[in-house]
Coordinates of C-alpha atoms in Angstrom, one line a residue:
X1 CA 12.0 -33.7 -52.5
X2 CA 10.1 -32.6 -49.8
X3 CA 6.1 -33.4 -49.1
X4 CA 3.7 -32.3 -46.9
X5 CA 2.2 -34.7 -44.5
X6 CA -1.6 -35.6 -44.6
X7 CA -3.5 -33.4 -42.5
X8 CA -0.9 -30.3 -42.8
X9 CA -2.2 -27.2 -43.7
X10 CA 0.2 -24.0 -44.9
X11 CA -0.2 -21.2 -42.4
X12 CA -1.8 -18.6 -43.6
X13 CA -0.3 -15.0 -43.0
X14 CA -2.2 -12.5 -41.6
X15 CA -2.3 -9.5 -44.0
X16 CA 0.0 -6.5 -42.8
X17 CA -1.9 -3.6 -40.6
X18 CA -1.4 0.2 -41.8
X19 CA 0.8 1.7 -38.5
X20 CA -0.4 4.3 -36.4
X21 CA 1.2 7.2 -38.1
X22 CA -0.4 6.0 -41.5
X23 CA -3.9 7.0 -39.4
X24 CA -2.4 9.8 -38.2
X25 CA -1.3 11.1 -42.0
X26 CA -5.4 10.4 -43.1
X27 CA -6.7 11.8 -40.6
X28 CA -4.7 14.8 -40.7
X29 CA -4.9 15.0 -45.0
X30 CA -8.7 13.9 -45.2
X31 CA -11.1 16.4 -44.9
X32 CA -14.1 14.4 -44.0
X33 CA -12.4 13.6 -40.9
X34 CA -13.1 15.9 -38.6
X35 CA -10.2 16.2 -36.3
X36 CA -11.9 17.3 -33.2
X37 CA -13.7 14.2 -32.7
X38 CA -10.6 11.5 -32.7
X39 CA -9.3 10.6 -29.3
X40 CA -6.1 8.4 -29.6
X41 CA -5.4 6.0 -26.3
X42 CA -1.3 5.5 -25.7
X43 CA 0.3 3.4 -23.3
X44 CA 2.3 5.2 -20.2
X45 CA 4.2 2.9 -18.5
X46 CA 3.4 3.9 -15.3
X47 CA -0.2 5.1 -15.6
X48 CA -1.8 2.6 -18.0
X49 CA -3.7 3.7 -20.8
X50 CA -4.5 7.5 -21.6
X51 CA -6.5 9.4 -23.5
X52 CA -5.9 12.8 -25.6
X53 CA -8.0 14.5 -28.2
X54 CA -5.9 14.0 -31.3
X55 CA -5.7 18.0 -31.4
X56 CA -3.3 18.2 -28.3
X57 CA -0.2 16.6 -30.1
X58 CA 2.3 17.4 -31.8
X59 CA 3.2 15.0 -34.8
X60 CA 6.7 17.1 -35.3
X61 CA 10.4 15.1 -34.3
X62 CA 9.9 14.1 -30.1
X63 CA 13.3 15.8 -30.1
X64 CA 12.6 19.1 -31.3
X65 CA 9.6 19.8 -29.1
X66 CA 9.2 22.6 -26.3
X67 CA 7.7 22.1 -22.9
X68 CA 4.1 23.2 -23.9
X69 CA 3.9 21.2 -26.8
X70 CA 2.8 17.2 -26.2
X71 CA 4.3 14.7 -28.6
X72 CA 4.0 10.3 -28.5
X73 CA 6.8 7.9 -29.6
X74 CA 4.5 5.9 -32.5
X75 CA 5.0 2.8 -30.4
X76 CA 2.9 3.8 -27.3
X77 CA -0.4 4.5 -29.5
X78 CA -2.6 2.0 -28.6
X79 CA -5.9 2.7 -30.5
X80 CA -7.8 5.9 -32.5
X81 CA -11.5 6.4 -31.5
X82 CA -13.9 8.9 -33.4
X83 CA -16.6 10.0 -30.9
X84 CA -16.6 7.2 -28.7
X85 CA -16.1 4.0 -31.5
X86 CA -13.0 2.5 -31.6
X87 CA -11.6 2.7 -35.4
X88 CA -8.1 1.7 -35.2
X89 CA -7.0 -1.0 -32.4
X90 CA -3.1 -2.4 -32.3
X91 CA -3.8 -4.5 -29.6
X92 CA -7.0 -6.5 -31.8
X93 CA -5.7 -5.9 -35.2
X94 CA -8.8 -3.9 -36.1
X95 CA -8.4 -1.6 -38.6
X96 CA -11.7 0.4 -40.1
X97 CA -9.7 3.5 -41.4
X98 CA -8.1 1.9 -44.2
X99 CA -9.4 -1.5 -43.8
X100 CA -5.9 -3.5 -44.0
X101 CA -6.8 -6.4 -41.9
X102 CA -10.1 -7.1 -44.4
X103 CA -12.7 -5.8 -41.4
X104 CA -14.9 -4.5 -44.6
X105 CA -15.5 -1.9 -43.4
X106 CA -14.2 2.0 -44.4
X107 CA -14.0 4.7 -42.1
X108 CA -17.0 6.6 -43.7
X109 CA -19.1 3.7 -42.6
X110 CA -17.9 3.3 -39.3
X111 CA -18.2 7.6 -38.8
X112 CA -21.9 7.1 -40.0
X113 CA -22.5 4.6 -37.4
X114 CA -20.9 6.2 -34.9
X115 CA -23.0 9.3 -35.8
X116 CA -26.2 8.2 -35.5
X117 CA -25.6 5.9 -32.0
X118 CA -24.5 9.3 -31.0
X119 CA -27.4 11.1 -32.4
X120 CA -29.5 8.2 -30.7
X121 CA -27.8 8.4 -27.2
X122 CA -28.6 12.1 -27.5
X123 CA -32.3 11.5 -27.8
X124 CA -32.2 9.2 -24.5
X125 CA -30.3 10.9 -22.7
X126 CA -30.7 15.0 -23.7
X127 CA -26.9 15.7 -22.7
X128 CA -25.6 19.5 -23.5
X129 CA -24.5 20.1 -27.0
X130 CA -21.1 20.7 -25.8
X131 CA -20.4 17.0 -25.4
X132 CA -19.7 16.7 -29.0
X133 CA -16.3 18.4 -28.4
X134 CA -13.8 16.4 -26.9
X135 CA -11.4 19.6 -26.6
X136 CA -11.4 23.1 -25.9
X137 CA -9.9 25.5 -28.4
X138 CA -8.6 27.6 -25.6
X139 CA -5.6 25.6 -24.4
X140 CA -3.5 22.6 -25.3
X141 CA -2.2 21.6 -21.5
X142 CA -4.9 19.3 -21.0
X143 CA -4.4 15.9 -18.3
X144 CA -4.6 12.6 -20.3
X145 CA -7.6 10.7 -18.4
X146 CA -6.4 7.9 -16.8
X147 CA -9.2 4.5 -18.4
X148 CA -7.5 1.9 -17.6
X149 CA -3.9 -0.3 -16.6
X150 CA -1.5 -1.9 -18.9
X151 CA -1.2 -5.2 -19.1
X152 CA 2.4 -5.6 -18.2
X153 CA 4.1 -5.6 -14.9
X154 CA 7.3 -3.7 -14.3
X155 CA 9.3 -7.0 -14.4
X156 CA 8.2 -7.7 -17.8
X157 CA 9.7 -4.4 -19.6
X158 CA 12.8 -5.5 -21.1
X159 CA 15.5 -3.5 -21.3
X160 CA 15.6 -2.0 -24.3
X161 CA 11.6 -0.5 -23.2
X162 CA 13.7 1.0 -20.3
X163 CA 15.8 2.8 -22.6
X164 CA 12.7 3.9 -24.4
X165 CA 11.3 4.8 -21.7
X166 CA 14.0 7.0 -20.0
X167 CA 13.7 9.0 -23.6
X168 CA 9.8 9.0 -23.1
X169 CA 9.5 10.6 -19.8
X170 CA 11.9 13.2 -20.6
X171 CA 9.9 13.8 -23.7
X172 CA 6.7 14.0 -21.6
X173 CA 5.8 18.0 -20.9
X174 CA 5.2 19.0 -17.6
X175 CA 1.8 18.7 -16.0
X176 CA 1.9 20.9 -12.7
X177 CA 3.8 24.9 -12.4
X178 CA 4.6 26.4 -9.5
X179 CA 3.7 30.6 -9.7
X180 CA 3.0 33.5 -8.1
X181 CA -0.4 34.9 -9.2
X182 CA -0.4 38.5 -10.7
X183 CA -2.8 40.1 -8.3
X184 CA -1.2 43.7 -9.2
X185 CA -4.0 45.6 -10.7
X186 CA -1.7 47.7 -12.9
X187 CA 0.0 44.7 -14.1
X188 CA -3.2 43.3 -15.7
X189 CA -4.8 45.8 -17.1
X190 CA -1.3 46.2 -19.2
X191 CA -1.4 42.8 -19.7
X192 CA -5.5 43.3 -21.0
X193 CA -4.2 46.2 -23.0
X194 CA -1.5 44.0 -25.1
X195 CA -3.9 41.7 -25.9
X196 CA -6.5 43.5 -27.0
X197 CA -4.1 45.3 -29.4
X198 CA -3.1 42.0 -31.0
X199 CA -6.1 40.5 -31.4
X200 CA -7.7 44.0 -33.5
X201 CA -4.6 43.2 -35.5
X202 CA -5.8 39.3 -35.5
X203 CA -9.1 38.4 -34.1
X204 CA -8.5 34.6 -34.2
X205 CA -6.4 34.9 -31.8
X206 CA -8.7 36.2 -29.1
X207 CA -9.6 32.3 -27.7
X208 CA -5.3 32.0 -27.6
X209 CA -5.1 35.2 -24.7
X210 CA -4.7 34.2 -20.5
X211 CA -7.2 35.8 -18.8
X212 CA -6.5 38.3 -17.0
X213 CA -7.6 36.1 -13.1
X214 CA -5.5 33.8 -14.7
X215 CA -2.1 35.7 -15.3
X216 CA 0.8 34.2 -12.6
X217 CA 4.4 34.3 -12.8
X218 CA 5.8 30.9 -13.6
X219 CA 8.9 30.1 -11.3
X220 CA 9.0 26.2 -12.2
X221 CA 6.8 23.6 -14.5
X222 CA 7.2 20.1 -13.2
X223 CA 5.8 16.4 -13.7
X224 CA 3.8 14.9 -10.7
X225 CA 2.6 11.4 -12.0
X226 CA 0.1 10.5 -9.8
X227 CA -1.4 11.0 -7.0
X228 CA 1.1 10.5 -4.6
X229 CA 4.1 12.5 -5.8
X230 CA 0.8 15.6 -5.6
X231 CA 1.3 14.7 -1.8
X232 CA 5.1 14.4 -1.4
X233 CA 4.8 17.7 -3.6
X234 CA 2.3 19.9 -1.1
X235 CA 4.1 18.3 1.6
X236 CA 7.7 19.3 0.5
X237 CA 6.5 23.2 -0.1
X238 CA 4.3 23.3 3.6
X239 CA 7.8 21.9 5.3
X240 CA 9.8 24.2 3.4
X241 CA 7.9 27.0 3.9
X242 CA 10.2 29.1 6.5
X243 CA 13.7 28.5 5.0
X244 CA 11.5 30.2 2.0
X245 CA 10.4 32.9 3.8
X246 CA 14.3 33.6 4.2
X247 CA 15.2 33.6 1.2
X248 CA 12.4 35.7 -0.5
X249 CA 13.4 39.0 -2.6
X250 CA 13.2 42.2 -0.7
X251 CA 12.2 44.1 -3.6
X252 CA 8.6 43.2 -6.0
X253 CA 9.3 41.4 -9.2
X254 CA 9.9 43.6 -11.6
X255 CA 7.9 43.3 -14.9
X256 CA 8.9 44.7 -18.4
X257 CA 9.7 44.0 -21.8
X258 CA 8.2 41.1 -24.0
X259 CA 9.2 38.1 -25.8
X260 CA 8.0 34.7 -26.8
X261 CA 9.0 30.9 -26.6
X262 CA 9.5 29.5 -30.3
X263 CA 7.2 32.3 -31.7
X264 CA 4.1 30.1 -30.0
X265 CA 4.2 31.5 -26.6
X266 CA 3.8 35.6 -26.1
X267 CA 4.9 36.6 -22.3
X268 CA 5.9 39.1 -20.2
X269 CA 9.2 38.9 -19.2
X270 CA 10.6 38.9 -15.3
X271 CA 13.5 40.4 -14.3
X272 CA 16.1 38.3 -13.2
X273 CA 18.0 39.4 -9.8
X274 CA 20.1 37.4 -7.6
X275 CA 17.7 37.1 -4.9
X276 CA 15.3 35.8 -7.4
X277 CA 17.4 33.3 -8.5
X278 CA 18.7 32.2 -5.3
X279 CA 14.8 31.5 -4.2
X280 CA 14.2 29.5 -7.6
X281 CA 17.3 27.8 -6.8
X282 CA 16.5 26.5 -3.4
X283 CA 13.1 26.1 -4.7
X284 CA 14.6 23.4 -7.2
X285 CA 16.4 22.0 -4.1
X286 CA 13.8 21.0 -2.2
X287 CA 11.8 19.6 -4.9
X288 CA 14.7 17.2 -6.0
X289 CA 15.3 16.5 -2.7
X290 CA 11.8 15.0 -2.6
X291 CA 12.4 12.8 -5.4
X292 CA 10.4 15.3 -7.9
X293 CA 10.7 15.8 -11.3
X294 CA 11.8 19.2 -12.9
X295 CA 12.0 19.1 -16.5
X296 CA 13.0 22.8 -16.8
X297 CA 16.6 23.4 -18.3
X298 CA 19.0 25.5 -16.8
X299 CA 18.0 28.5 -19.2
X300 CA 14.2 28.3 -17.6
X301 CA 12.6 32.2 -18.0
X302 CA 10.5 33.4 -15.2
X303 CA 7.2 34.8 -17.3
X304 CA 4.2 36.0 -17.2
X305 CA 2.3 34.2 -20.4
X306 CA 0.1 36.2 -22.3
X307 CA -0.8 34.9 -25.1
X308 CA -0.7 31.1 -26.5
X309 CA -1.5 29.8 -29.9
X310 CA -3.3 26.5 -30.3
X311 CA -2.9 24.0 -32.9
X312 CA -6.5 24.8 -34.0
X313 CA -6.2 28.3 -34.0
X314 CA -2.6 27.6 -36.0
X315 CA -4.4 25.8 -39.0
X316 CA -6.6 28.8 -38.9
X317 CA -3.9 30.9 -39.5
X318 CA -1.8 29.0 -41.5
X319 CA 1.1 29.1 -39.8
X320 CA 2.6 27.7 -36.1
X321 CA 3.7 31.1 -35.0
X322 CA 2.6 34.4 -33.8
X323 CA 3.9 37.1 -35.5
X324 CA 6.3 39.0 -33.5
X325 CA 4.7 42.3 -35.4
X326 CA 1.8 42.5 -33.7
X327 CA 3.4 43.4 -30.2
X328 CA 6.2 44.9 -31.6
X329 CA 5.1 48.3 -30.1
X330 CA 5.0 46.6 -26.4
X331 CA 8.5 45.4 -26.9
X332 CA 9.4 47.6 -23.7
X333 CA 6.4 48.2 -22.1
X334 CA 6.8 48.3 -18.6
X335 CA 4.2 45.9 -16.6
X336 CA 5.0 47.3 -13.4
X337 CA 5.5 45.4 -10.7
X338 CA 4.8 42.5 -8.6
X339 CA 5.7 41.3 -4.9
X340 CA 6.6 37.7 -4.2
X341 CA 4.2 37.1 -1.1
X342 CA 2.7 33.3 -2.5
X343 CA 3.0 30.5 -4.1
X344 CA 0.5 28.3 -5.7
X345 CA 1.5 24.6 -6.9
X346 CA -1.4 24.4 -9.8
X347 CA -2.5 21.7 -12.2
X348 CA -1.9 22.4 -16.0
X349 CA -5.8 21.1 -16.6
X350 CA -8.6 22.7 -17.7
X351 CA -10.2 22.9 -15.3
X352 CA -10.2 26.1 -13.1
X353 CA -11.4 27.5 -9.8
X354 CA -14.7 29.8 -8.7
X355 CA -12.5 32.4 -9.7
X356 CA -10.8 31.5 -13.2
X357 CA -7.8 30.3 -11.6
X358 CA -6.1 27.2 -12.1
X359 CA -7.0 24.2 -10.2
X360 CA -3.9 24.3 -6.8
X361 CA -3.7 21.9 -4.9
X362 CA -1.8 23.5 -2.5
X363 CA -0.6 27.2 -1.9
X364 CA 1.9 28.9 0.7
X365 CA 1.7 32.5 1.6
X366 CA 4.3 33.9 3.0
X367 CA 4.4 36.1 5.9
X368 CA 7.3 38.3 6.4
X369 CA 6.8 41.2 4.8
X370 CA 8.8 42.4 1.5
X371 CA 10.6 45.6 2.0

């Protein structure tokens, strides 16, 4: 028979925490938490610690998602915020949404508190309204912010976080294209005419339409992590520019017909030709070459995007798609066409240029003419 020893004390066991994707199920089923305001922070093994509005992911299967959707192996979440309070914390075992780990307190009570210090910063401060939204409706293709570094060193990923991690990156969507802008007048005010047709058909889906300074050709999508591969990037497309040059198609780009990308993503399509593809090809060459990443598969589409639902504007509708029947009668329009003279390496961000563009870090314009 066994005894315990003077002085010995049974451990006690520290209650079990609800996971991550029990927060992400209440918040997504309870109403009185309003969506827009959650940030979640995930780990990125090379960048540290980001941060996304909980509206830019996708909580469907990692494997099943497209390159503009953004999804997070339930591992790498880190911590849910609402406004700028921390609810939900792995790292501390804090748990104010459902109160697992006996904090006391619910996540009403820690929204009200949040509320009014926001309310109170407001009054010392006098910021603009819009800094109660953490996201824009418009797009999904926001940056993650980069707040801080993880805590592990390289060495200290074991092996098995190196398999996870090869299936991470390739999960991770894109975050840089590489286009040429459509600058043909006749082009855009085709592309303006689709969309207004679709949205009298469906208004909500006005905020989901490219503007029309904002239309380009998408000839590549790849994933630049940091500031550095942005350099080796510009670099790679300045050195490369006259074996470019050589290789561009005599003829303009030829614009018609429409489709979409799993029903979410309306474009124009781009006629493929061999000098076309021969130019993309290289194009690919010389990015690999410089140790870049291109996630595009070998079935990438050349496209013009003209319209893109948002997961906002999707629970609005009730559904993830668009429906194919209100641009049915553009199915063959003919967008004219567009010449090849430029391209622009552009961040997926929000934020754009003096004249609605995308933020580019770098551009090359070609100079032989296109016959």
């Amino acid at each position: 028979m066994t005894s315990v020893k003077c002085g010995e004390k049974k451990s006690k066991k520290k209650p079990p925490m609800r996971t991550a994707m029990d927060v992400v199920k209440r918040i997504m089923w309870d109403d009185k938490i309003p969506e827009n305001l959650i940030t979640i922070g995930y780990e990125d093994r090379f960048l540290g610690i980001l941060e996304k509005p909980f509206d830019e992911f996708s909580w469907e299967p990692l494997d099943s998602l497209d390159y503009y959707s953004f999804g997070v192996p339930e591992h790498r979440i880190q911590y849910f915020k609402y406004r700028d309070t921390i609810v939900w914390d792995k790292r501390t075992r804090l748990d104010n949404v459902y109160g697992s780990t006996g904090s006391g307190i619910s996540i009403e009570k820690a929204m009200e508190d949040a509320d009014e210090s926001f309310r109170n910063n407001l009054e010392l401060s006098t910021p603009t309204r819009d800094a109660e939204k953490h996201t824009s409706d418009s797009e999904d293709d926001a940056v993650g912010i980069v707040i801080g570094e993880t805590s592990r060193t390289k060495d200290q990923v074991s092996d098995n976080d190196d398999e996870e991690d090869v299936f991470w990156q390739n999960k991770l969507r894109p975050n840089f294209f590489i286009c040429q802008r459509a600058d043909s007048q006749f082009l855009r005010d085709k592309a303006v005419e689709l969309q207004t047709h679709v949205c009298q058909k469906q208004p909500l889906l006005e905020s989901c339409c490219i503007p029309p300074n904002a239309l380009h050709i998408t000839l590549r999508t790849l994933r630049l992590d940091d500031a550095n591969q942005v350099s080796e990037c510009v670099k790679a497309l300045k050195l490369a520019k006259e074996e470019l040059e050589d290789l561009l198609p005599r003829s303009p780009l030829v614009v018609r017909g429409v489709s979409n990308f799993h029903d979410r993503v309306v474009y124009a399509a781009v006629d493929l030709s061999d000098e076309l593809n021969g130019f993309v090809d290289h194009l690919d060459l010389i990015l690999r070459s410089a140790g870049l990443t291109i996630p595009d598969g070998p079935d990438f589409v050349p496209h013009i995007t003209l319209v893109k639902l948002t997961r906002p504007v999707g629970r609005q509708l009730g559904n993830n798609s668009i429906d194919p029947a209100l641009y049915a009668d553009f199915e063959h329009c003919d967008f004219g066409v567009q010449p090849l003279s430029a391209i622009y390496l552009c961040s997926m961000e929000k934020t754009r240029d003096s004249e609605g563009f995308y933020v580019s870090p770098a551009h090359v314009t070609f100079m032989r003419p296109i016959l």
